[in-house]
Amino acid sequence: MIDPRLLRDDPDRVRAAQTKRGLSPDVVDRALAADEARRATIAAYENRRAEQKAMGKEVARAQGEEKQALLAQVKDLASAVKELEAAQNAAELAWDDAIRAIPNVAADEAPAGGEEDFATIEHVGAPREFDFEPRDHIELGRMLGAIDLERGAKVSGSRFYFLTGIGARLELALVNMAMDQAREAGFTQVIAPSLVKPRAMEGTGFLGQAADDVYRIEGEDMYLVGTSEVAMAAYHSDEILDGASLPLRYAAFSPCFRKEAGSHGKDTKGIIRVHWFDKVEMFVYTTLEESYAEHERLLAWEKEFLDKLGLAYRVIDVAAGDLGLSAIRKFDCEVWIPTQGKFRELTSTSNCLDFQTRRLDTRQRTDAGIAPVATLNGTLTAITRTIVAILETHQNADGSVTVPEALRPYLGGLEVLEPLA
């Protein structure tokens, strides 16, 4: 959640941020009213509680009829204290609900507007021009024996698939290549759980605007994550980190599950928009001050990976209205998909400052005392879309696919993926 001091000291900035996201600023006034009510009930409770303690001392000194009279007053006072305590608890909950309803304050640099109002930062590489009619990844996957959509639908339903043969090998190769790059950059490798408790989901902001896209396990009070960001943000929950150890950088592999709510009719064929995929996610804990430079570093690592795969892409600065609840700024790398004739998101990286760590109670200890911690996340590889981009970009006229040179060592030196006979 946002820093309550920002809400109290500069509410107009928070209102402006709401407007920039295309949201109503009324939530700011509701939060301010809830804060005022909370502080008033706290003061009333503490005053009455002080009276109760003082009267308890008087009772201890009193005798006879005076003591009986004081005891009657103490009883009435205890009842009032109990009521005020209940009112305080209710006000605390109302305040917590109100401030958690406010998204992170978008960075001044983030463009205003919605999904189509992004700013293009750069183009890297040129979309490939073909001297033959390129096949889409569905046909290529079938020819290579790499993707089985029919059996995926038979076994699990729409938007599911099997990666088979060279498709399975491609996934493992991409995961290992990503993990090697991350390790060489100083990241700790992690295999993260895909089932988490509600606090982890709520703490990372995924039970807010993204709640409709989340799978909940009925009767278990558990959720399937849509990204290992959730597990990694909760990894250090309720901890005070050694400030000298920052940054803490993790590269986490996990399956990811998304309902794809609201995507009816979009990407219904193939493996671009699916209910389950595997991903390697970078996740960083650092200081607020260093988070901005770390955000640029995460983007650079994402670009490095895409460059190794020989893909053409653009980098965009996502508009405020398209940011997740927790992010102040997000960069997306969108890869050119030849048969679609457009760029599609392949990686993203977000700076969340201390929004998530406030919810999850993660702080750092420094020489100056206890201080907040920032979190950042960034996709290193999302397997299904990366496979789509590789197959379509590096295909040949006969249906074979040339393996990017950097990926070859992870496929046993294989240079070309050949169609099945």
mmCIF file of N, CA and C in Angstrom, residues 268-314:
data_model
loop_
_atom_site.group_PDB
_atom_site.id
_atom_site.type_symbol
_atom_site.label_atom_id
_atom_site.label_comp_id
_atom_site.label_asym_id
_atom_site.label_seq_id
_atom_site.Cartn_x
_atom_site.Cartn_y
_atom_site.Cartn_z
ATOM 1 N N THR A 268 -7.509 -17.268 -29.510
ATOM 2 C CA THR A 268 -8.125 -18.540 -29.121
ATOM 3 C C THR A 268 -7.366 -19.743 -29.683
ATOM 4 N N LYS A 269 -6.525 -19.514 -30.674
ATOM 5 C CA LYS A 269 -5.748 -20.595 -31.263
ATOM 6 C C LYS A 269 -4.271 -20.446 -30.883
ATOM 7 N N GLY A 270 -3.611 -21.593 -30.770
ATOM 8 C CA GLY A 270 -2.174 -21.548 -30.505
ATOM 9 C C GLY A 270 -1.842 -21.395 -29.037
ATOM 10 N N ILE A 271 -0.597 -20.968 -28.762
ATOM 11 C CA ILE A 271 -0.112 -20.918 -27.378
ATOM 12 C C ILE A 271 0.342 -19.517 -26.967
ATOM 13 N N ILE A 272 -0.266 -18.501 -27.582
ATOM 14 C CA ILE A 272 0.080 -17.134 -27.181
ATOM 15 C C ILE A 272 -0.640 -16.750 -25.894
ATOM 16 N N ARG A 273 -1.929 -17.076 -25.809
ATOM 17 C CA ARG A 273 -2.714 -16.728 -24.608
ATOM 18 C C ARG A 273 -3.291 -18.030 -24.054
ATOM 19 N N VAL A 274 -2.696 -18.511 -22.971
ATOM 20 C CA VAL A 274 -3.053 -19.824 -22.430
ATOM 21 C C VAL A 274 -3.331 -19.724 -20.931
ATOM 22 N N HIS A 275 -3.900 -20.790 -20.387
ATOM 23 C CA HIS A 275 -4.228 -20.807 -18.961
ATOM 24 C C HIS A 275 -3.046 -21.229 -18.087
ATOM 25 N N TRP A 276 -2.065 -21.861 -18.708
ATOM 26 C CA TRP A 276 -0.891 -22.303 -17.946
ATOM 27 C C TRP A 276 0.352 -22.172 -18.824
ATOM 28 N N PHE A 277 1.421 -21.663 -18.249
ATOM 29 C CA PHE A 277 2.716 -21.618 -18.929
ATOM 30 C C PHE A 277 3.796 -21.559 -17.859
ATOM 31 N N ASP A 278 5.017 -21.846 -18.256
ATOM 32 C CA ASP A 278 6.154 -21.788 -17.328
ATOM 33 C C ASP A 278 6.965 -20.533 -17.593
ATOM 34 N N LYS A 279 7.616 -20.038 -16.539
ATOM 35 C CA LYS A 279 8.299 -18.754 -16.666
ATOM 36 C C LYS A 279 9.482 -18.689 -15.711
ATOM 37 N N VAL A 280 10.514 -17.957 -16.117
ATOM 38 C CA VAL A 280 11.607 -17.579 -15.211
ATOM 39 C C VAL A 280 11.453 -16.094 -14.934
ATOM 40 N N GLU A 281 11.269 -15.768 -13.660
ATOM 41 C CA GLU A 281 10.997 -14.390 -13.239
ATOM 42 C C GLU A 281 12.133 -13.877 -12.375
ATOM 43 N N MET A 282 12.620 -12.696 -12.689
ATOM 44 C CA MET A 282 13.598 -12.022 -11.829
ATOM 45 C C MET A 282 12.854 -11.231 -10.756
ATOM 46 N N PHE A 283 13.340 -11.293 -9.531
ATOM 47 C CA PHE A 283 12.712 -10.560 -8.440
ATOM 48 C C PHE A 283 13.800 -9.983 -7.542
ATOM 49 N N VAL A 284 13.665 -8.710 -7.194
ATOM 50 C CA VAL A 284 14.727 -8.004 -6.483
ATOM 51 C C VAL A 284 14.164 -7.248 -5.282
ATOM 52 N N TYR A 285 14.904 -7.343 -4.171
ATOM 53 C CA TYR A 285 14.694 -6.485 -3.004
ATOM 54 C C TYR A 285 15.851 -5.498 -2.961
ATOM 55 N N THR A 286 15.549 -4.205 -2.865
ATOM 56 C CA THR A 286 16.606 -3.202 -2.798
ATOM 57 C C THR A 286 16.093 -1.959 -2.067
ATOM 58 N N THR A 287 16.899 -0.924 -2.033
ATOM 59 C CA THR A 287 16.482 0.315 -1.370
ATOM 60 C C THR A 287 15.584 1.121 -2.298
ATOM 61 N N LEU A 288 14.800 2.028 -1.722
ATOM 62 C CA LEU A 288 13.950 2.887 -2.544
ATOM 63 C C LEU A 288 14.793 3.704 -3.508
ATOM 64 N N GLU A 289 15.904 4.234 -3.006
ATOM 65 C CA GLU A 289 16.739 5.112 -3.814
ATOM 66 C C GLU A 289 17.350 4.373 -5.002
ATOM 67 N N GLU A 290 17.734 3.107 -4.794
ATOM 68 C CA GLU A 290 18.419 2.339 -5.828
ATOM 69 C C GLU A 290 17.445 1.659 -6.783
ATOM 70 N N SER A 291 16.158 1.667 -6.445
ATOM 71 C CA SER A 291 15.191 0.904 -7.242
ATOM 72 C C SER A 291 15.089 1.407 -8.682
ATOM 73 N N TYR A 292 15.268 2.689 -8.893
ATOM 74 C CA TYR A 292 15.122 3.245 -10.240
ATOM 75 C C TYR A 292 16.232 2.746 -11.164
ATOM 76 N N ALA A 293 17.467 2.731 -10.657
ATOM 77 C CA ALA A 293 18.583 2.195 -11.448
ATOM 78 C C ALA A 293 18.431 0.689 -11.627
ATOM 79 N N GLU A 294 17.923 -0.003 -10.594
ATOM 80 C CA GLU A 294 17.718 -1.448 -10.692
ATOM 81 C C GLU A 294 16.675 -1.768 -11.751
ATOM 82 N N HIS A 295 15.675 -0.919 -11.881
ATOM 83 C CA HIS A 295 14.648 -1.116 -12.903
ATOM 84 C C HIS A 295 15.277 -1.102 -14.298
ATOM 85 N N GLU A 296 16.179 -0.183 -14.521
ATOM 86 C CA GLU A 296 16.878 -0.114 -15.804
ATOM 87 C C GLU A 296 17.749 -1.358 -16.015
ATOM 88 N N ARG A 297 18.350 -1.860 -14.940
ATOM 89 C CA ARG A 297 19.171 -3.059 -15.073
ATOM 90 C C ARG A 297 18.321 -4.277 -15.437
ATOM 91 N N LEU A 298 17.151 -4.404 -14.812
ATOM 92 C CA LEU A 298 16.265 -5.519 -15.144
ATOM 93 C C LEU A 298 15.870 -5.471 -16.620
ATOM 94 N N LEU A 299 15.554 -4.289 -17.108
ATOM 95 C CA LEU A 299 15.221 -4.139 -18.524
ATOM 96 C C LEU A 299 16.406 -4.549 -19.395
ATOM 97 N N ALA A 300 17.612 -4.160 -19.001
ATOM 98 C CA ALA A 300 18.801 -4.515 -19.779
ATOM 99 C C ALA A 300 19.012 -6.023 -19.820
ATOM 100 N N TRP A 301 18.745 -6.716 -18.712
ATOM 101 C CA TRP A 301 18.886 -8.176 -18.697
ATOM 102 C C TRP A 301 17.834 -8.830 -19.600
ATOM 103 N N GLU A 302 16.622 -8.287 -19.601
ATOM 104 C CA GLU A 302 15.587 -8.821 -20.495
ATOM 105 C C GLU A 302 15.995 -8.637 -21.959
ATOM 106 N N LYS A 303 16.491 -7.455 -22.286
ATOM 107 C CA LYS A 303 16.923 -7.179 -23.656
ATOM 108 C C LYS A 303 18.088 -8.086 -24.056
ATOM 109 N N GLU A 304 19.005 -8.316 -23.132
ATOM 110 C CA GLU A 304 20.136 -9.196 -23.417
ATOM 111 C C GLU A 304 19.646 -10.583 -23.827
ATOM 112 N N PHE A 305 18.651 -11.095 -23.118
ATOM 113 C CA PHE A 305 18.122 -12.429 -23.427
ATOM 114 C C PHE A 305 17.462 -12.447 -24.804
ATOM 115 N N LEU A 306 16.670 -11.431 -25.099
ATOM 116 C CA LEU A 306 15.999 -11.368 -26.401
ATOM 117 C C LEU A 306 17.014 -11.210 -27.531
ATOM 118 N N ASP A 307 18.051 -10.428 -27.295
ATOM 119 C CA ASP A 307 19.093 -10.250 -28.308
ATOM 120 C C ASP A 307 19.781 -11.577 -28.627
ATOM 121 N N LYS A 308 20.014 -12.395 -27.611
ATOM 122 C CA LYS A 308 20.638 -13.701 -27.829
ATOM 123 C C LYS A 308 19.778 -14.587 -28.727
ATOM 124 N N LEU A 309 18.478 -14.377 -28.680
ATOM 125 C CA LEU A 309 17.558 -15.202 -29.468
ATOM 126 C C LEU A 309 17.313 -14.627 -30.854
ATOM 127 N N GLY A 310 17.936 -13.489 -31.154
ATOM 128 C CA GLY A 310 17.822 -12.913 -32.490
ATOM 129 C C GLY A 310 16.426 -12.452 -32.831
ATOM 130 N N LEU A 311 15.717 -11.879 -31.870
ATOM 131 C CA LEU A 311 14.340 -11.445 -32.084
ATOM 132 C C LEU A 311 14.267 -9.936 -32.268
ATOM 133 N N ALA A 312 13.356 -9.497 -33.107
ATOM 134 C CA ALA A 312 13.093 -8.068 -33.279
ATOM 135 C C ALA A 312 12.017 -7.650 -32.280
ATOM 136 N N TYR A 313 12.235 -6.538 -31.599
ATOM 137 C CA TYR A 313 11.271 -6.135 -30.577
ATOM 138 C C TYR A 313 11.320 -4.624 -30.358
ATOM 139 N N ARG A 314 10.315 -4.157 -29.663
ATOM 140 C CA ARG A 314 10.302 -2.767 -29.237
ATOM 141 C C ARG A 314 10.146 -2.724 -27.726
#
